[in-house]
Amino acid sequence: MAHKPSDSYLRLEIKENAINGQWDIALRDLDYAMGLDANDNGALSWGEVRTQQDNISSYALSRLQLKVADAGCWNQLQNLLIDHHSDGAYAVLQFSANCPTRPTNLHVQYGLFFDLDSLHRGLLKIHHEATTQTAVFSPEQSAVQFDLTAQTFWREFFEFGREGVWHIWIGYDHILFLISLLLPSVLLWKSGQWEGAESFRQVLSEVLSIITAFTLAHSITLSVATMGLVTLPSRWVESVIAGSVILAAMHNLFPVIHIRRWIVGFVFGLIHGFGFASVLTDLRLPTTSLFVALAGFNIGVEACQLVIVSAFLPLA
């Protein structure tokens, strides 16, 4: 049942004083919130989703407010479809919003699932004329004001940089793997038991080699997955990540890794990169915004990872 954290993907296209929207929401999240599985058999059918179309629309659109010049835009569902993302089936709400005037500034208030899941994120892409803007909604940032006449590269960069930090900070699987793999760096296996390493230089060299290999590997797969060159089901990815934690932990009890651990870090780093990429993959950003978001997110991941390792090494 492994899957990536809860995300929804909201895309808005602005033309004159009308906004066309598409909102992809995981069916498993809607089922948890609304109880869509009428016969309680653990599987959602299209019939069960279709009969709940009005309730799904009311539930979701009541948690999304669009405002222009302090006046609200009226949201109306146009269609409800089903699409499949890397982690399963999503309800696709296609809707329109009519605004009182042509928007130059747009205020977006997002409140989906925050009362049920504090880790939920709403990823937004706004397309207006030749520009694209993005944002990430969280319980701490549930509203964003957009200037539709300006392109805000730095805001997007820092937005996704902060999300990269957050993704590591709550990513206990990534932290556990890294710490478990690094812990024997301060030890030597002698005569059937662990003993303290003989020099700090030896320890530092080992740690740097593992961190460099892990960072390089997940940066590669984060990039290729986000650009859509390679896609893997999140159930496989998350399960292999769990397996990597178990393997690294077993090595602390008794050596089961008989090759250089930087090689292990690189191999499993490739898989962990697909886990990181889940945040950006399904947003389908255009090239310019994609590179800005990818750079910010990756730097945020590396910065948080570096802080964790810097705190761990002296303690170890």
GROMACS .gro file of C-alpha atoms in nm:
model
  316
    1MET     CA    1   0.000   0.000   0.000
    2ALA     CA    2   0.303   0.229  -0.019
    3HIS     CA    3   0.242   0.564  -0.188
    4LYS     CA    4   0.381   0.914  -0.197
    5PRO     CA    5   0.254   1.184   0.043
    6SER     CA    6  -0.081   1.347  -0.025
    7ASP     CA    7  -0.070   1.610  -0.301
    8SER     CA    8  -0.326   1.766  -0.532
    9TYR     CA    9  -0.252   1.942  -0.861
   10LEU     CA   10  -0.440   2.259  -0.949
   11ARG     CA   11  -0.400   2.426  -1.291
   12LEU     CA   12  -0.560   2.758  -1.377
   13GLU     CA   13  -0.567   2.917  -1.722
   14ILE     CA   14  -0.676   3.279  -1.732
   15LYS     CA   15  -0.839   3.429  -2.042
   16GLU     CA   16  -1.000   3.774  -2.023
   17ASN     CA   17  -1.220   3.765  -1.713
   18ALA     CA   18  -1.271   3.388  -1.720
   19ILE     CA   19  -1.062   3.121  -1.548
   20ASN     CA   20  -1.058   2.761  -1.668
   21GLY     CA   21  -0.939   2.519  -1.402
   22GLN     CA   22  -0.838   2.158  -1.368
   23TRP     CA   23  -0.793   2.004  -1.025
   24ASP     CA   24  -0.644   1.654  -0.985
   25ILE     CA   25  -0.725   1.507  -0.643
   26ALA     CA   26  -0.627   1.157  -0.531
   27LEU     CA   27  -0.931   0.931  -0.501
   28ARG     CA   28  -0.782   0.767  -0.191
   29ASP     CA   29  -0.780   1.111  -0.022
   30LEU     CA   30  -1.138   1.186  -0.127
   31ASP     CA   31  -1.249   0.843  -0.007
   32TYR     CA   32  -1.083   0.904   0.331
   33ALA     CA   33  -1.252   1.242   0.363
   34MET     CA   34  -1.595   1.156   0.222
   35GLY     CA   35  -1.637   0.777   0.228
   36LEU     CA   36  -1.687   0.722  -0.145
   37ASP     CA   37  -1.663   0.342  -0.120
   38ALA     CA   38  -2.037   0.276  -0.089
   39ASN     CA   39  -2.017  -0.104  -0.069
   40ASP     CA   40  -1.707  -0.093   0.153
   41ASN     CA   41  -1.516  -0.347  -0.056
   42GLY     CA   42  -1.188  -0.155  -0.050
   43ALA     CA   43  -1.202  -0.061  -0.420
   44LEU     CA   44  -1.360   0.242  -0.584
   45SER     CA   45  -1.556   0.195  -0.906
   46TRP     CA   46  -1.638   0.462  -1.163
   47GLY     CA   47  -2.003   0.420  -1.071
   48GLU     CA   48  -1.938   0.501  -0.704
   49VAL     CA   49  -1.739   0.810  -0.803
   50ARG     CA   50  -1.995   0.927  -1.062
   51THR     CA   51  -2.288   0.902  -0.819
   52GLN     CA   52  -2.096   1.123  -0.578
   53GLN     CA   53  -2.007   1.383  -0.845
   54ASP     CA   54  -2.211   1.665  -0.689
   55ASN     CA   55  -2.078   1.592  -0.340
   56ILE     CA   56  -1.717   1.578  -0.464
   57SER     CA   57  -1.763   1.907  -0.646
   58SER     CA   58  -1.920   2.076  -0.344
   59TYR     CA   59  -1.655   1.939  -0.107
   60ALA     CA   60  -1.357   2.045  -0.321
   61LEU     CA   61  -1.473   2.374  -0.472
   62SER     CA   62  -1.597   2.502  -0.135
   63ARG     CA   63  -1.233   2.476  -0.021
   64LEU     CA   64  -1.099   2.685  -0.309
   65GLN     CA   65  -1.159   3.060  -0.325
   66LEU     CA   66  -1.050   3.279  -0.616
   67LYS     CA   67  -1.073   3.657  -0.574
   68VAL     CA   68  -1.009   3.950  -0.806
   69ALA     CA   69  -1.006   4.301  -0.656
   70ASP     CA   70  -1.156   4.163  -0.332
   71ALA     CA   71  -1.452   4.020  -0.525
   72GLY     CA   72  -1.500   3.647  -0.544
   73CYS     CA   73  -1.504   3.446  -0.865
   74TRP     CA   74  -1.788   3.198  -0.897
   75ASN     CA   75  -1.669   2.838  -0.949
   76GLN     CA   76  -1.879   2.590  -1.147
   77LEU     CA   77  -1.798   2.225  -1.225
   78GLN     CA   78  -1.792   2.145  -1.597
   79ASN     CA   79  -1.682   1.783  -1.592
   80LEU     CA   80  -1.554   1.505  -1.365
   81LEU     CA   81  -1.305   1.257  -1.509
   82ILE     CA   82  -1.060   0.996  -1.381
   83ASP     CA   83  -0.686   1.002  -1.452
   84HIS     CA   84  -0.397   0.789  -1.331
   85HIS     CA   85  -0.084   0.935  -1.172
   86SER     CA   86   0.226   0.756  -1.048
   87ASP     CA   87   0.054   0.672  -0.719
   88GLY     CA   88  -0.292   0.571  -0.838
   89ALA     CA   89  -0.625   0.707  -0.960
   90TYR     CA   90  -0.717   1.074  -0.935
   91ALA     CA   91  -1.047   1.255  -0.973
   92VAL     CA   92  -1.008   1.530  -1.232
   93LEU     CA   93  -1.239   1.824  -1.171
   94GLN     CA   94  -1.267   2.052  -1.473
   95PHE     CA   95  -1.432   2.378  -1.372
   96SER     CA   96  -1.474   2.739  -1.477
   97ALA     CA   97  -1.470   3.055  -1.271
   98ASN     CA   98  -1.628   3.382  -1.381
   99CYS     CA   99  -1.472   3.694  -1.231
  100PRO     CA  100  -1.631   4.042  -1.213
  101THR     CA  101  -1.335   4.205  -1.392
  102ARG     CA  102  -1.033   4.103  -1.596
  103PRO     CA  103  -0.779   3.992  -1.335
  104THR     CA  104  -0.440   4.157  -1.302
  105ASN     CA  105  -0.402   4.032  -0.946
  106LEU     CA  106  -0.543   3.701  -0.830
  107HIS     CA  107  -0.591   3.592  -0.469
  108VAL     CA  108  -0.607   3.214  -0.422
  109GLN     CA  109  -0.725   3.062  -0.092
  110TYR     CA  110  -0.673   2.683  -0.063
  111GLY     CA  111  -0.810   2.468   0.220
  112LEU     CA  112  -0.840   2.111   0.088
  113PHE     CA  113  -0.769   1.831   0.342
  114PHE     CA  114  -0.571   2.055   0.580
  115ASP     CA  115  -0.816   1.967   0.858
  116LEU     CA  116  -0.746   1.596   0.800
  117ASP     CA  117  -0.380   1.581   0.695
  118SER     CA  118  -0.127   1.846   0.799
  119LEU     CA  119   0.123   1.702   0.547
  120HIS     CA  120  -0.107   1.757   0.248
  121ARG     CA  121   0.021   1.996  -0.018
  122GLY     CA  122  -0.161   2.173  -0.299
  123LEU     CA  123   0.057   2.241  -0.604
  124LEU     CA  124  -0.069   2.524  -0.822
  125LYS     CA  125   0.021   2.629  -1.176
  126ILE     CA  126  -0.126   2.947  -1.325
  127HIS     CA  127  -0.099   3.017  -1.698
  128HIS     CA  128  -0.173   3.373  -1.808
  129GLU     CA  129  -0.089   3.488  -2.159
  130ALA     CA  130   0.279   3.391  -2.206
  131THR     CA  131   0.368   3.353  -1.837
  132THR     CA  132   0.343   3.069  -1.589
  133GLN     CA  133   0.350   3.104  -1.212
  134THR     CA  134   0.353   2.835  -0.945
  135ALA     CA  135   0.291   2.801  -0.573
  136VAL     CA  136   0.271   2.534  -0.305
  137PHE     CA  137  -0.011   2.552  -0.050
  138SER     CA  138   0.029   2.414   0.302
  139PRO     CA  139  -0.147   2.465   0.637
  140GLU     CA  140   0.112   2.736   0.709
  141GLN     CA  141   0.055   2.903   0.369
  142SER     CA  142  -0.303   2.854   0.259
  143ALA     CA  143  -0.335   3.179   0.062
  144VAL     CA  144  -0.120   3.341  -0.208
  145GLN     CA  145  -0.157   3.671  -0.393
  146PHE     CA  146  -0.040   3.665  -0.755
  147ASP     CA  147   0.063   3.960  -0.971
  148LEU     CA  148  -0.036   3.832  -1.314
  149THR     CA  149   0.159   4.105  -1.494
  150ALA     CA  150   0.497   3.995  -1.357
  151GLN     CA  151   0.708   3.680  -1.377
  152THR     CA  152   0.839   3.589  -1.032
  153PHE     CA  153   1.131   3.350  -1.079
  154TRP     CA  154   1.280   3.414  -0.736
  155ARG     CA  155   0.951   3.358  -0.555
  156GLU     CA  156   0.908   3.026  -0.733
  157PHE     CA  157   1.270   2.933  -0.661
  158PHE     CA  158   1.239   2.997  -0.287
  159GLU     CA  159   0.890   2.843  -0.277
  160PHE     CA  160   1.012   2.509  -0.411
  161GLY     CA  161   1.339   2.540  -0.217
  162ARG     CA  162   1.138   2.556   0.104
  163GLU     CA  163   0.932   2.259  -0.016
  164GLY     CA  164   1.255   2.062  -0.076
  165VAL     CA  165   1.364   2.130   0.283
  166TRP     CA  166   1.020   2.027   0.411
  167HIS     CA  167   1.020   1.711   0.198
  168ILE     CA  168   1.341   1.591   0.365
  169TRP     CA  169   1.238   1.708   0.712
  170ILE     CA  170   0.923   1.491   0.704
  171GLY     CA  171   1.088   1.221   0.493
  172TYR     CA  172   1.176   0.985   0.777
  173ASP     CA  173   1.249   0.707   0.526
  174HIS     CA  174   1.521   0.914   0.355
  175ILE     CA  175   1.669   1.027   0.688
  176LEU     CA  176   1.667   0.674   0.831
  177PHE     CA  177   1.842   0.532   0.526
  178LEU     CA  178   2.110   0.800   0.530
  179ILE     CA  179   2.179   0.780   0.904
  180SER     CA  180   2.178   0.399   0.904
  181LEU     CA  181   2.420   0.393   0.612
  182LEU     CA  182   2.650   0.653   0.771
  183LEU     CA  183   2.660   0.513   1.125
  184PRO     CA  184   2.923   0.243   1.054
  185SER     CA  185   3.149   0.517   0.913
  186VAL     CA  186   3.271   0.583   1.267
  187LEU     CA  187   3.328   0.210   1.328
  188LEU     CA  188   3.546  -0.078   1.211
  189TRP     CA  189   3.444  -0.446   1.206
  190LYS     CA  190   3.716  -0.643   1.383
  191SER     CA  191   3.712  -0.993   1.529
  192GLY     CA  192   3.335  -1.025   1.500
  193GLN     CA  193   3.248  -0.691   1.661
  194TRP     CA  194   3.234  -0.319   1.595
  195GLU     CA  195   3.517  -0.101   1.726
  196GLY     CA  196   3.571   0.273   1.707
  197ALA     CA  197   3.738   0.412   1.393
  198GLU     CA  198   4.105   0.499   1.427
  199SER     CA  199   4.107   0.852   1.282
  200PHE     CA  200   3.869   1.136   1.210
  201ARG     CA  201   4.018   1.178   0.861
  202GLN     CA  202   3.919   0.821   0.778
  203VAL     CA  203   3.564   0.882   0.906
  204LEU     CA  204   3.527   1.210   0.718
  205SER     CA  205   3.648   1.057   0.394
  206GLU     CA  206   3.398   0.773   0.425
  207VAL     CA  207   3.109   1.009   0.506
  208LEU     CA  208   3.190   1.244   0.219
  209SER     CA  209   3.208   0.959  -0.032
  210ILE     CA  210   2.866   0.824   0.074
  211ILE     CA  211   2.699   1.167   0.080
  212THR     CA  212   2.845   1.263  -0.258
  213ALA     CA  213   2.732   0.938  -0.421
  214PHE     CA  214   2.383   0.957  -0.267
  215THR     CA  215   2.342   1.324  -0.365
  216LEU     CA  216   2.463   1.271  -0.721
  217ALA     CA  217   2.237   0.969  -0.771
  218HIS     CA  218   1.913   1.120  -0.647
  219SER     CA  219   1.985   1.445  -0.832
  220ILE     CA  220   2.007   1.245  -1.155
  221THR     CA  221   1.679   1.060  -1.108
  222LEU     CA  222   1.504   1.367  -0.964
  223SER     CA  223   1.588   1.550  -1.286
  224VAL     CA  224   1.501   1.275  -1.535
  225ALA     CA  225   1.177   1.186  -1.354
  226THR     CA  226   1.063   1.548  -1.322
  227MET     CA  227   1.127   1.604  -1.694
  228GLY     CA  228   0.918   1.296  -1.771
  229LEU     CA  229   1.201   1.090  -1.922
  230VAL     CA  230   1.152   0.801  -1.677
  231THR     CA  231   0.841   0.717  -1.474
  232LEU     CA  232   0.803   0.443  -1.211
  233PRO     CA  233   0.495   0.352  -1.004
  234SER     CA  234   0.524   0.511  -0.660
  235ARG     CA  235   0.420   0.180  -0.497
  236TRP     CA  236   0.741   0.020  -0.631
  237VAL     CA  237   0.955   0.321  -0.547
  238GLU     CA  238   0.828   0.361  -0.190
  239SER     CA  239   0.860  -0.013  -0.124
  240VAL     CA  240   1.223  -0.024  -0.247
  241ILE     CA  241   1.300   0.282  -0.031
  242ALA     CA  242   1.164   0.092   0.269
  243GLY     CA  243   1.380  -0.206   0.171
  244SER     CA  244   1.689   0.019   0.156
  245VAL     CA  245   1.624   0.133   0.514
  246ILE     CA  246   1.602  -0.230   0.630
  247LEU     CA  247   1.924  -0.326   0.451
  248ALA     CA  248   2.118  -0.032   0.594
  249ALA     CA  249   1.982  -0.104   0.942
  250MET     CA  250   2.077  -0.475   0.921
  251HIS     CA  251   2.432  -0.373   0.833
  252ASN     CA  252   2.456  -0.197   1.170
  253LEU     CA  253   2.377  -0.522   1.352
  254PHE     CA  254   2.601  -0.744   1.141
  255PRO     CA  255   2.788  -0.655   0.820
  256VAL     CA  256   2.574  -0.758   0.523
  257ILE     CA  257   2.718  -0.502   0.280
  258HIS     CA  258   3.049  -0.629   0.146
  259ILE     CA  259   3.109  -0.363  -0.118
  260ARG     CA  260   3.202  -0.001  -0.066
  261ARG     CA  261   2.905   0.172   0.092
  262TRP     CA  262   2.922   0.469  -0.144
  263ILE     CA  263   2.820   0.225  -0.418
  264VAL     CA  264   2.519   0.122  -0.210
  265GLY     CA  265   2.443   0.490  -0.147
  266PHE     CA  266   2.455   0.561  -0.520
  267VAL     CA  267   2.236   0.266  -0.622
  268PHE     CA  268   1.967   0.333  -0.364
  269GLY     CA  269   2.006   0.708  -0.417
  270LEU     CA  270   1.874   0.654  -0.768
  271ILE     CA  271   1.555   0.507  -0.623
  272HIS     CA  272   1.523   0.775  -0.351
  273GLY     CA  273   1.542   1.037  -0.628
  274PHE     CA  274   1.220   0.901  -0.777
  275GLY     CA  275   1.063   0.948  -0.433
  276PHE     CA  276   1.172   1.313  -0.428
  277ALA     CA  277   1.046   1.367  -0.784
  278SER     CA  278   0.687   1.279  -0.696
  279VAL     CA  279   0.630   1.636  -0.576
  280LEU     CA  280   0.708   1.790  -0.915
  281THR     CA  281   0.633   1.520  -1.172
  282ASP     CA  282   0.256   1.554  -1.193
  283LEU     CA  283   0.246   1.935  -1.197
  284ARG     CA  284   0.344   1.935  -1.569
  285LEU     CA  285   0.529   2.265  -1.565
  286PRO     CA  286   0.656   2.434  -1.883
  287THR     CA  287   1.032   2.419  -1.939
  288THR     CA  288   1.125   2.755  -1.786
  289SER     CA  289   0.924   2.711  -1.466
  290LEU     CA  290   1.028   2.347  -1.448
  291PHE     CA  291   1.397   2.429  -1.428
  292VAL     CA  292   1.335   2.701  -1.168
  293ALA     CA  293   1.124   2.467  -0.953
  294LEU     CA  294   1.365   2.175  -1.002
  295ALA     CA  295   1.670   2.383  -0.906
  296GLY     CA  296   1.501   2.529  -0.599
  297PHE     CA  297   1.361   2.196  -0.483
  298ASN     CA  298   1.693   2.012  -0.530
  299ILE     CA  299   1.891   2.280  -0.345
  300GLY     CA  300   1.638   2.268  -0.061
  301VAL     CA  301   1.675   1.889  -0.040
  302GLU     CA  302   2.056   1.910  -0.035
  303ALA     CA  303   2.064   2.194   0.220
  304CYS     CA  304   1.842   2.009   0.468
  305GLN     CA  305   2.036   1.686   0.411
  306LEU     CA  306   2.365   1.867   0.478
  307VAL     CA  307   2.232   2.010   0.804
  308ILE     CA  308   2.123   1.665   0.922
  309VAL     CA  309   2.460   1.508   0.837
  310SER     CA  310   2.651   1.797   0.997
  311ALA     CA  311   2.458   1.742   1.320
  312PHE     CA  312   2.492   1.363   1.305
  313LEU     CA  313   2.866   1.330   1.243
  314PRO     CA  314   2.998   1.495   1.563
  315LEU     CA  315   2.744   1.302   1.771
  316ALA     CA  316   2.838   0.972   1.605
   0.00000   0.00000   0.00000
